[in-house]
Short mmCIF file of C-alpha atoms in Angstrom, two decimals:
data_model
loop_
_atom_site.label_atom_id
_atom_site.label_comp_id
_atom_site.label_asym_id
_atom_site.label_seq_id
_atom_site.Cartn_x
_atom_site.Cartn_y
_atom_site.Cartn_z
CA MET A 1 -26.98 1.70 21.59
CA SER A 2 -23.59 2.71 22.93
CA VAL A 3 -21.29 5.08 21.10
CA HIS A 4 -17.57 4.45 21.46
CA ALA A 5 -15.21 7.21 22.38
CA ASP A 6 -13.26 8.55 19.45
CA PRO A 7 -9.83 6.91 19.69
CA LEU A 8 -8.25 9.91 18.02
CA ASN A 9 -9.16 12.07 20.95
CA ALA A 10 -7.55 9.77 23.46
CA GLY A 11 -4.51 12.03 23.41
CA THR A 12 -3.78 15.63 22.61
CA HIS A 13 -5.33 17.05 19.47
CA ALA A 14 -3.90 20.03 17.65
CA ASP A 15 -6.08 23.12 17.40
CA PRO A 16 -7.27 23.48 13.78
CA ALA A 17 -6.60 26.71 11.95
CA PRO A 18 -9.64 29.02 11.85
CA THR A 19 -9.66 29.14 8.04
CA VAL A 20 -9.55 25.36 7.54
CA LYS A 21 -11.87 24.00 4.84
CA PRO A 22 -12.11 20.27 5.62
CA ARG A 23 -13.63 19.17 2.29
CA LEU A 24 -11.09 21.06 0.22
CA ILE A 25 -8.21 19.75 2.32
CA LEU A 26 -9.48 16.18 2.03
CA THR A 27 -10.00 16.53 -1.73
CA VAL A 28 -6.43 17.73 -2.26
CA LEU A 29 -4.85 15.12 0.00
CA GLY A 30 -7.05 12.39 -1.49
CA LEU A 31 -5.91 13.35 -5.00
CA CYS A 32 -2.29 13.21 -3.84
CA GLY A 33 -2.86 9.78 -2.31
CA ILE A 34 -4.36 8.43 -5.53
CA VAL A 35 -1.53 9.87 -7.64
CA VAL A 36 1.29 8.40 -5.54
CA ALA A 37 -0.55 5.05 -5.38
CA LEU A 38 -0.75 5.11 -9.19
CA MET A 39 3.04 4.92 -9.29
CA GLN A 40 2.98 1.29 -8.12
CA THR A 41 0.89 0.02 -11.07
CA LEU A 42 1.98 2.55 -13.68
CA VAL A 43 4.31 0.23 -15.61
CA VAL A 44 2.35 -3.02 -15.23
CA PRO A 45 0.76 -2.79 -18.73
CA ILE A 46 4.15 -2.39 -20.44
CA ILE A 47 6.14 -4.96 -18.43
CA PRO A 48 5.75 -7.64 -21.19
CA GLN A 49 7.08 -5.16 -23.79
CA LEU A 50 9.93 -3.67 -21.73
CA PRO A 51 12.51 -6.36 -22.68
CA THR A 52 12.06 -5.41 -26.35
CA LEU A 53 11.73 -1.67 -25.72
CA LEU A 54 14.88 -1.46 -23.58
CA ASP A 55 16.90 -4.38 -24.99
CA ALA A 56 17.02 -6.20 -21.65
CA SER A 57 16.03 -9.57 -20.21
CA PRO A 58 12.62 -10.11 -18.57
CA SER A 59 14.26 -10.74 -15.19
CA ASP A 60 16.12 -7.44 -15.45
CA THR A 61 13.08 -5.42 -16.52
CA SER A 62 11.13 -6.75 -13.53
CA TRP A 63 13.24 -4.30 -11.51
CA ALA A 64 10.94 -1.57 -12.83
CA ILE A 65 8.41 -2.87 -10.30
CA THR A 66 10.70 -4.39 -7.66
CA ALA A 67 12.69 -1.18 -7.21
CA THR A 68 9.51 0.83 -6.71
CA LEU A 69 8.18 -1.52 -4.01
CA LEU A 70 11.54 -1.57 -2.19
CA ALA A 71 11.83 2.22 -2.27
CA ALA A 72 8.30 2.63 -0.92
CA ALA A 73 8.98 0.25 1.97
CA VAL A 74 12.31 1.85 2.91
CA ILE A 75 11.36 5.53 2.64
CA THR A 76 7.86 5.51 4.17
CA PRO A 77 8.85 5.21 7.86
CA ILE A 78 11.76 7.61 7.34
CA SER A 79 9.58 10.29 5.72
CA GLY A 80 7.09 9.86 8.57
CA ARG A 81 9.74 10.66 11.18
CA LEU A 82 10.99 13.63 9.14
CA GLY A 83 7.40 14.87 8.91
CA ASP A 84 7.04 14.76 12.70
CA MET A 85 10.31 16.68 13.06
CA PHE A 86 10.25 19.26 10.26
CA GLY A 87 6.63 19.53 9.12
CA LYS A 88 4.25 17.15 7.43
CA LYS A 89 3.27 19.54 4.63
CA ARG A 90 6.94 20.08 3.83
CA MET A 91 7.53 16.34 3.55
CA ILE A 92 4.38 15.81 1.46
CA LEU A 93 5.69 18.42 -0.98
CA ALA A 94 9.07 16.67 -1.01
CA SER A 95 7.37 13.33 -1.72
CA LEU A 96 5.39 14.83 -4.59
CA GLY A 97 8.58 16.39 -5.90
CA LEU A 98 9.99 12.87 -6.15
CA VAL A 99 6.98 11.91 -8.31
CA VAL A 100 7.79 14.70 -10.75
CA ILE A 101 11.56 14.15 -10.83
CA GLY A 102 11.17 10.38 -11.13
CA SER A 103 8.58 10.76 -13.88
CA VAL A 104 10.80 13.11 -15.89
CA ILE A 105 13.73 10.70 -15.58
CA CYS A 106 11.53 7.79 -16.73
CA ALA A 107 10.05 9.81 -19.60
CA LEU A 108 13.56 10.52 -20.91
CA ALA A 109 15.01 7.10 -20.03
CA PRO A 110 17.20 5.70 -22.83
CA SER A 111 18.05 2.53 -20.90
CA LEU A 112 16.77 0.23 -18.18
CA ILE A 113 19.12 1.52 -15.48
CA VAL A 114 17.86 5.08 -15.96
CA LEU A 115 14.26 3.87 -15.89
CA VAL A 116 14.88 1.98 -12.63
CA ILE A 117 16.41 5.10 -11.04
CA GLY A 118 13.28 7.04 -11.94
CA ARG A 119 11.07 4.27 -10.60
CA VAL A 120 12.96 4.31 -7.28
CA LEU A 121 12.13 8.00 -6.90
CA GLN A 122 8.49 7.36 -7.80
CA GLY A 123 8.27 4.58 -5.22
CA ALA A 124 9.75 6.83 -2.54
CA SER A 125 6.78 9.18 -2.95
CA VAL A 126 4.32 6.73 -1.34
CA GLY A 127 5.20 8.21 2.05
CA ALA A 128 2.81 11.04 1.16
CA ILE A 129 -0.17 8.82 2.12
CA PRO A 130 0.68 8.23 5.81
CA LEU A 131 1.87 11.84 6.02
CA GLY A 132 -1.49 12.96 4.66
CA ILE A 133 -3.33 10.82 7.21
CA ALA A 134 -1.24 12.30 10.02
CA ILE A 135 -1.71 15.92 8.95
CA LEU A 136 -5.49 15.44 8.93
CA ARG A 137 -5.31 14.81 12.68
CA ASP A 138 -3.36 18.04 13.13
CA VAL A 139 -5.35 20.50 11.01
CA LEU A 140 -8.98 19.31 10.99
CA PRO A 141 -11.61 19.67 13.73
CA PRO A 142 -11.74 16.44 15.80
CA LYS A 143 -15.24 15.52 14.56
CA LYS A 144 -14.02 15.55 10.95
CA VAL A 145 -10.88 13.48 11.44
CA GLY A 146 -12.31 9.95 11.50
CA GLY A 147 -14.17 10.17 8.19
CA ALA A 148 -11.33 12.07 6.52
CA MET A 149 -8.77 9.45 7.54
CA ALA A 150 -11.02 6.69 6.22
CA VAL A 151 -11.16 8.37 2.80
CA MET A 152 -7.41 9.05 2.78
CA SER A 153 -6.63 5.45 3.71
CA ALA A 154 -8.74 4.19 0.81
CA THR A 155 -6.69 6.14 -1.75
CA LEU A 156 -3.95 3.49 -1.70
CA GLY A 157 -6.35 0.86 -2.98
CA VAL A 158 -8.20 3.24 -5.30
CA GLY A 159 -5.02 4.47 -6.95
CA GLY A 160 -3.78 0.94 -7.53
CA ALA A 161 -7.15 -0.20 -8.91
CA ILE A 162 -7.73 2.62 -11.39
CA GLY A 163 -4.07 2.84 -12.32
CA LEU A 164 -4.12 -0.42 -14.27
CA PRO A 165 -6.83 0.49 -16.83
CA VAL A 166 -5.68 4.10 -17.13
CA ALA A 167 -2.07 3.07 -17.73
CA ALA A 168 -3.17 0.38 -20.19
CA ILE A 169 -5.22 2.87 -22.21
CA ILE A 170 -2.31 5.33 -22.38
CA ALA A 171 0.19 2.59 -23.27
CA GLN A 172 -2.02 1.23 -26.07
CA SER A 173 -2.82 4.63 -27.60
CA ALA A 174 0.55 6.40 -27.36
CA ASP A 175 4.29 5.90 -26.92
CA TRP A 176 5.07 4.33 -23.53
CA HIS A 177 7.05 7.39 -22.43
CA TYR A 178 3.77 9.32 -22.22
CA LEU A 179 2.86 7.27 -19.15
CA PHE A 180 5.47 9.26 -17.29
CA VAL A 181 4.60 12.56 -18.93
CA VAL A 182 1.09 12.17 -17.54
CA SER A 183 2.38 11.20 -14.08
CA ALA A 184 4.71 14.23 -14.07
CA ILE A 185 1.79 16.55 -14.89
CA LEU A 186 -0.31 14.97 -12.14
CA GLY A 187 2.56 15.43 -9.70
CA ILE A 188 2.87 19.13 -10.55
CA ILE A 189 -0.88 19.62 -10.08
CA CYS A 190 -0.65 17.96 -6.66
CA ILE A 191 2.33 20.08 -5.61
CA LEU A 192 0.52 23.32 -6.48
CA SER A 193 -2.67 22.14 -4.77
CA VAL A 194 -0.87 21.18 -1.55
CA TYR A 195 1.19 24.37 -1.51
CA PHE A 196 -1.81 26.69 -1.80
CA VAL A 197 -4.49 24.69 0.07
CA ILE A 198 -2.96 22.60 2.86
CA PRO A 199 -1.96 24.43 6.06
CA GLU A 200 1.25 23.35 7.73
CA SER A 201 0.86 21.46 10.96
CA THR A 202 2.28 23.19 14.01
CA VAL A 203 2.84 19.85 15.75
CA ARG A 204 6.53 18.98 15.96
CA ARG A 205 8.70 16.39 17.65
CA PRO A 206 12.04 18.16 18.09
CA GLY A 207 15.27 16.23 18.24
CA ARG A 208 18.11 14.94 16.11
CA PHE A 209 17.36 12.69 13.18
CA ASP A 210 18.51 9.11 13.73
CA PHE A 211 20.70 8.65 10.65
CA ILE A 212 22.21 5.39 11.87
CA GLY A 213 18.74 4.03 12.59
CA ALA A 214 17.58 5.07 9.12
CA LEU A 215 20.52 3.35 7.45
CA GLY A 216 20.01 0.24 9.58
CA LEU A 217 16.30 0.08 8.79
CA ALA A 218 16.98 0.56 5.08
CA ALA A 219 19.65 -2.16 5.06
CA GLY A 220 17.44 -4.59 6.99
CA LEU A 221 14.41 -4.00 4.76
CA ILE A 222 16.41 -4.41 1.56
CA ALA A 223 17.98 -7.60 2.90
CA LEU A 224 14.50 -8.90 3.80
CA LEU A 225 12.36 -7.75 0.88
CA LEU A 226 14.85 -8.28 -1.95
CA PRO A 227 15.02 -12.09 -1.55
CA ILE A 228 11.25 -12.19 -0.94
CA THR A 229 10.56 -10.45 -4.25
CA LYS A 230 13.36 -12.16 -6.19
CA GLY A 231 13.32 -15.60 -4.57
CA GLY A 232 11.19 -17.07 -7.33
CA THR A 233 13.78 -15.98 -9.92
CA TRP A 234 16.92 -16.76 -7.95
CA GLY A 235 15.60 -19.93 -6.34
CA TRP A 236 14.57 -20.20 -2.69
CA SER A 237 17.59 -22.34 -1.83
CA ASP A 238 20.03 -20.09 -3.69
CA PRO A 239 22.88 -18.75 -1.50
CA LYS A 240 21.88 -15.16 -2.35
CA THR A 241 18.33 -15.73 -1.12
CA LEU A 242 19.30 -17.53 2.09
CA GLY A 243 22.23 -15.22 2.78
CA LEU A 244 20.16 -12.06 2.51
CA LEU A 245 17.37 -13.47 4.68
CA ALA A 246 19.92 -14.43 7.35
CA ALA A 247 21.55 -11.01 7.06
CA SER A 248 18.19 -9.30 7.56
CA VAL A 249 17.72 -11.10 10.89
CA VAL A 250 21.16 -10.02 12.12
CA ILE A 251 20.68 -6.44 10.91
CA PHE A 252 17.27 -6.09 12.54
CA VAL A 253 18.55 -7.42 15.88
CA ILE A 254 21.41 -4.91 15.89
CA TRP A 255 19.08 -2.15 14.67
CA GLY A 256 16.55 -2.91 17.42
CA LEU A 257 19.23 -2.74 20.13
CA TRP A 258 20.38 0.60 18.72
CA GLU A 259 16.86 2.05 18.61
CA LEU A 260 16.13 0.99 22.21
CA ARG A 261 19.09 2.92 23.57
CA LEU A 262 18.08 6.26 21.98
CA ASP A 263 15.86 8.94 23.49
CA ALA A 264 14.66 9.99 20.01
CA PRO A 265 14.80 6.85 17.83
CA LEU A 266 13.66 6.61 14.24
CA VAL A 267 11.07 4.02 15.33
CA ASN A 268 9.94 4.02 18.94
CA LEU A 269 9.96 0.27 19.53
CA ARG A 270 8.56 0.60 23.04
CA ILE A 271 5.45 2.31 21.70
CA ALA A 272 5.33 -0.11 18.75
CA ALA A 273 5.24 -3.00 21.25
CA ARG A 274 1.98 -1.78 22.80
CA LYS A 275 -0.70 -4.37 22.12
CA GLN A 276 -2.96 -2.00 20.17
CA ILE A 277 -0.16 -0.97 17.81
CA LEU A 278 1.50 -4.40 17.63
CA PHE A 279 -1.63 -6.29 16.64
CA THR A 280 -2.78 -3.51 14.30
CA ASN A 281 0.56 -3.72 12.48
CA LEU A 282 0.33 -7.51 12.31
CA ALA A 283 -3.16 -7.13 10.87
CA SER A 284 -1.71 -4.71 8.33
CA ILE A 285 0.72 -7.41 7.17
CA SER A 286 -2.02 -10.03 6.84
CA VAL A 287 -4.53 -7.79 5.05
CA GLY A 288 -1.77 -6.52 2.74
CA PHE A 289 -1.02 -10.15 1.92
CA ALA A 290 -4.70 -10.90 1.24
CA MET A 291 -5.24 -7.77 -0.85
CA TYR A 292 -2.30 -8.43 -3.16
CA GLY A 293 -3.48 -11.97 -3.87
CA ASN A 294 -6.41 -10.37 -5.68
CA SER A 295 -4.13 -8.03 -7.63
CA LEU A 296 -1.96 -10.92 -8.83
CA SER A 297 -4.54 -13.61 -9.59
CA PHE A 298 -7.63 -11.84 -10.94
CA PRO A 299 -5.91 -10.11 -13.91
CA GLN A 300 -4.43 -13.45 -14.99
CA LEU A 301 -7.83 -15.15 -14.78
CA LEU A 302 -9.43 -12.42 -16.87
CA MET A 303 -6.69 -12.27 -19.53
CA ALA A 304 -5.95 -15.99 -19.91
CA PRO A 305 -7.21 -17.40 -23.23
CA LYS A 306 -10.48 -19.31 -23.20
CA GLU A 307 -8.62 -22.44 -24.34
CA THR A 308 -7.26 -22.80 -20.80
CA GLY A 309 -10.75 -23.85 -19.73
CA TYR A 310 -11.13 -20.99 -17.27
CA GLY A 311 -9.76 -17.84 -18.92
CA MET A 312 -11.94 -14.95 -20.13
CA GLY A 313 -9.64 -13.82 -22.96
CA LEU A 314 -9.88 -10.12 -22.05
CA SER A 315 -7.39 -7.46 -23.08
CA MET A 316 -5.34 -5.61 -20.46
CA VAL A 317 -7.63 -2.58 -20.75
CA ALA A 318 -10.81 -4.66 -20.41
CA ALA A 319 -9.36 -6.60 -17.47
CA GLY A 320 -8.35 -3.38 -15.75
CA LEU A 321 -11.79 -1.90 -16.23
CA ALA A 322 -13.35 -5.07 -14.81
CA LEU A 323 -11.23 -4.74 -11.67
CA ALA A 324 -11.67 -0.97 -11.22
CA PRO A 325 -15.03 -1.27 -9.37
CA GLY A 326 -13.21 -2.96 -6.49
CA GLY A 327 -11.15 0.18 -5.94
CA LEU A 328 -14.16 2.45 -6.28
CA VAL A 329 -16.01 0.42 -3.64
CA MET A 330 -13.14 1.09 -1.24
CA MET A 331 -13.65 4.84 -1.61
CA ALA A 332 -17.45 4.63 -1.51
CA LEU A 333 -17.40 2.71 1.78
CA SER A 334 -15.08 5.16 3.54
CA PRO A 335 -17.94 7.11 5.21
CA VAL A 336 -19.55 3.81 6.25
CA SER A 337 -16.28 2.70 7.82
CA ALA A 338 -15.98 5.94 9.77
CA ARG A 339 -19.53 5.63 11.12
CA LEU A 340 -19.01 1.97 12.04
CA SER A 341 -15.83 2.90 13.91
CA MET A 342 -17.65 5.64 15.82
CA TRP A 343 -20.51 3.26 16.64
CA LYS A 344 -18.66 0.06 17.52
CA GLY A 345 -15.01 1.11 17.53
CA PRO A 346 -12.26 0.65 14.88
CA ARG A 347 -11.39 -2.77 16.33
CA ILE A 348 -14.80 -4.08 15.22
CA THR A 349 -14.44 -2.34 11.84
CA LEU A 350 -11.12 -4.14 11.31
CA THR A 351 -12.70 -7.47 12.26
CA VAL A 352 -15.67 -6.98 9.91
CA GLY A 353 -13.32 -5.93 7.12
CA GLY A 354 -11.24 -9.09 7.51
CA PHE A 355 -14.38 -11.22 7.38
CA ILE A 356 -15.59 -9.51 4.19
CA VAL A 357 -12.19 -9.99 2.52
CA GLY A 358 -12.39 -13.70 3.30
CA LEU A 359 -15.96 -13.81 1.99
CA GLY A 360 -14.84 -12.26 -1.30
CA TYR A 361 -12.17 -14.91 -1.79
CA ALA A 362 -14.72 -17.61 -0.93
CA VAL A 363 -16.91 -16.28 -3.74
CA ALA A 364 -13.90 -16.41 -6.07
CA TYR A 365 -13.12 -19.97 -5.00
CA PHE A 366 -16.57 -21.26 -5.92
CA ALA A 367 -17.45 -18.94 -8.83
CA THR A 368 -14.86 -18.06 -11.48
CA SER A 369 -16.63 -19.04 -14.70
CA THR A 370 -17.79 -15.58 -15.86
CA VAL A 371 -16.46 -12.03 -15.85
CA TRP A 372 -19.25 -10.74 -13.62
CA GLN A 373 -18.40 -13.32 -10.95
CA ILE A 374 -14.81 -12.08 -10.84
CA VAL A 375 -16.04 -8.47 -10.74
CA LEU A 376 -18.37 -9.33 -7.85
CA ALA A 377 -15.62 -11.09 -5.91
CA GLY A 378 -13.31 -8.12 -6.52
CA MET A 379 -15.92 -5.68 -5.24
CA ILE A 380 -16.49 -7.72 -2.07
CA ILE A 381 -12.74 -7.94 -1.45
CA GLY A 382 -12.44 -4.20 -2.13
CA ALA A 383 -15.17 -3.49 0.41
CA GLY A 384 -13.37 -5.54 3.06
CA VAL A 385 -9.97 -4.03 2.31
CA GLY A 386 -11.50 -0.55 2.47
CA LEU A 387 -12.89 -1.23 5.95
CA THR A 388 -9.59 -2.63 7.21
CA PHE A 389 -7.44 0.14 5.72
CA SER A 390 -9.65 2.91 7.09
CA SER A 391 -9.77 1.46 10.62
CA MET A 392 -6.01 1.14 11.06
CA PRO A 393 -5.05 4.85 11.32
CA ALA A 394 -7.66 5.32 14.06
CA LEU A 395 -6.22 2.36 15.99
CA ILE A 396 -2.65 3.55 15.51
CA MET A 397 -3.18 7.22 16.32
CA GLY A 398 -5.41 6.40 19.27
CA ALA A 399 -2.37 4.79 20.91
CA VAL A 400 0.48 7.21 20.12
CA PRO A 401 1.27 10.81 21.10
CA ILE A 402 0.28 13.36 18.46
CA THR A 403 3.97 14.21 17.99
CA GLU A 404 4.60 10.63 16.76
CA SER A 405 1.57 10.22 14.48
CA ALA A 406 3.37 10.46 11.13
CA ALA A 407 6.12 8.03 12.14
CA ALA A 408 3.57 5.57 13.56
CA ASN A 409 1.49 5.70 10.37
CA GLY A 410 4.62 5.28 8.31
CA LEU A 411 5.49 2.12 10.24
CA ASN A 412 1.97 0.79 9.68
CA SER A 413 2.32 1.42 5.93
CA LEU A 414 5.65 -0.41 6.02
CA MET A 415 3.93 -3.45 7.55
CA ARG A 416 1.42 -3.40 4.70
CA SER A 417 4.30 -3.31 2.20
CA ILE A 418 5.85 -6.36 3.85
CA GLY A 419 2.50 -8.12 3.47
CA THR A 420 2.14 -7.28 -0.21
CA SER A 421 5.75 -8.24 -0.99
CA SER A 422 5.32 -11.57 0.80
CA SER A 423 2.07 -12.17 -1.06
CA ALA A 424 3.76 -11.54 -4.40
CA ALA A 425 6.39 -14.17 -3.60
CA VAL A 426 3.99 -16.80 -2.24
CA VAL A 427 1.32 -16.39 -4.91
CA SER A 428 3.92 -16.53 -7.70
CA VAL A 429 5.28 -19.80 -6.33
CA VAL A 430 1.80 -21.30 -5.92
CA LEU A 431 0.65 -20.31 -9.41
CA ALA A 432 3.79 -21.88 -10.88
CA GLY A 433 3.09 -25.14 -9.03
CA ALA A 434 1.03 -26.67 -11.85
CA THR A 435 0.76 -25.26 -15.36
CA ILE A 436 -0.73 -25.88 -18.79
CA VAL A 437 0.52 -24.79 -22.22
CA VAL A 438 -1.78 -22.97 -24.65
CA HIS A 439 -0.49 -21.47 -27.91
CA ASP A 440 3.10 -22.03 -26.73
CA ARG A 441 2.43 -19.98 -23.59
CA VAL A 442 2.43 -21.28 -20.02
CA PHE A 443 -0.54 -20.62 -17.72
CA PRO A 444 -1.37 -21.75 -14.17
CA THR A 445 -4.07 -24.37 -13.77
CA LEU A 446 -7.40 -23.40 -12.21
CA ASP A 447 -6.54 -25.47 -9.13
CA MET A 448 -3.53 -23.24 -8.50
CA PHE A 449 -5.72 -20.13 -8.59
CA LYS A 450 -8.05 -21.77 -6.09
CA ALA A 451 -5.07 -22.54 -3.88
CA THR A 452 -4.15 -18.84 -3.83
CA PHE A 453 -7.73 -17.99 -2.87
CA LEU A 454 -7.54 -20.42 0.06
CA ILE A 455 -4.26 -18.88 1.20
CA SER A 456 -5.83 -15.42 1.02
CA ILE A 457 -8.80 -16.65 3.06
CA ILE A 458 -6.34 -17.79 5.73
CA ALA A 459 -4.68 -14.34 5.64
CA ALA A 460 -8.09 -12.71 6.06
CA GLY A 461 -8.75 -15.01 9.02
CA ALA A 462 -5.42 -13.94 10.54
CA THR A 463 -6.56 -10.33 10.20
CA MET A 464 -9.69 -11.14 12.21
CA LEU A 465 -7.58 -12.91 14.86
CA PHE A 466 -5.20 -9.96 15.24
CA ALA A 467 -8.17 -7.58 15.46
CA TRP A 468 -9.69 -9.72 18.21
CA LEU A 469 -6.39 -9.54 20.15
CA ILE A 470 -6.41 -5.72 20.12
CA PRO A 471 -7.46 -4.54 23.60
CA LYS A 472 -11.05 -3.35 23.86
CA ARG A 473 -11.79 0.28 24.62
CA LYS A 474 -14.50 1.18 27.05
CA ALA A 475 -17.63 2.78 25.64
CA ALA A 476 -18.21 6.42 26.45
#
């Protein structure tokens, strides 16, 4: 049996502080990852009620989710670069501060516009996850880094999975504003924990911050992701949709030319073009696409009335609880993923994860008649997503200098956001392709759900292809 060289030690590794307690550090950073991931699903249970609660249209209240996803995509690579320059702990604390400020604004929100502002700040906090992954490389002993990164990577899926039932329980038992009171308290706990437990990394990448690059990236991402998330509402042939998509291409071309001429760019495109990073980021898009298909389709299957012929008739709380095991499996498999990566290499872990995701959707395609079948499919998909998520930081950081680790992880998280946003648009269009009416409500047909499962299987297959294209590393 051959053991593969640890990709994280391919470059320079920071010397860990002598007083480092790896388990305590991982516990604190893992909690922070779960809390910021919760922000993305926090308002899902109250979305149907928001038009009444805030006297606004359903299309307007959907900005409570859209704004959060856009903010997460835009800020994550920027916070990664700032972390490399000024300190990762400092930027994690800043990200958690946005959770608290955004939560307070939402808790006091008298109108939709105020709520959306708060949700933008909450979405911007997601940069804490790639920052946490990067700081693990800097402060932990090398032998502890692989497993710790696997656990930290899984927090994104875990937070999203457990957020739905927790938020539903709070929303059903108390005033909706208490959702944000709870998130503010969690944010404060995380800030105190990070401040007193996490050592600051001494690794820095000095230089001037690329403000023009940051503005260009933000403009390009908004021009790209806004029509992707709103295309179903505006219409895919609407001038706004087509105009923004065309503008995004122009902006990204100009932005890329600007970044290539700088010595200290916001995103080092030359490093990003290396095969290991390029194909890992492409795999991040495809697995993000596949993962979100589960998040969009399974809750609807579980909550649709039985009169549809396929629905389970579950409440939001019950549906959330049924899907929670998928997130827990992600966390439980983190140590397995780390060992597999050490044994066969993270490239193989990514490939296996993509296969398992596809297998989970195949189970869903052929077996959707009972709750336990959906739970089983969700757990299989969760296992595969957990393997893919945990392998990507090792692949990314094994190919970049330690001074660029936070920015590189931030870019990888951005690719995942592009995948999830694209999935939301595609799955919504597919599910609306054929519908039935039950009790004056419109529901997708079962065939449309199966079509989304097939599309997700294709995305999982693309993940395997991209993993196969990643250059092999020689065994030690």
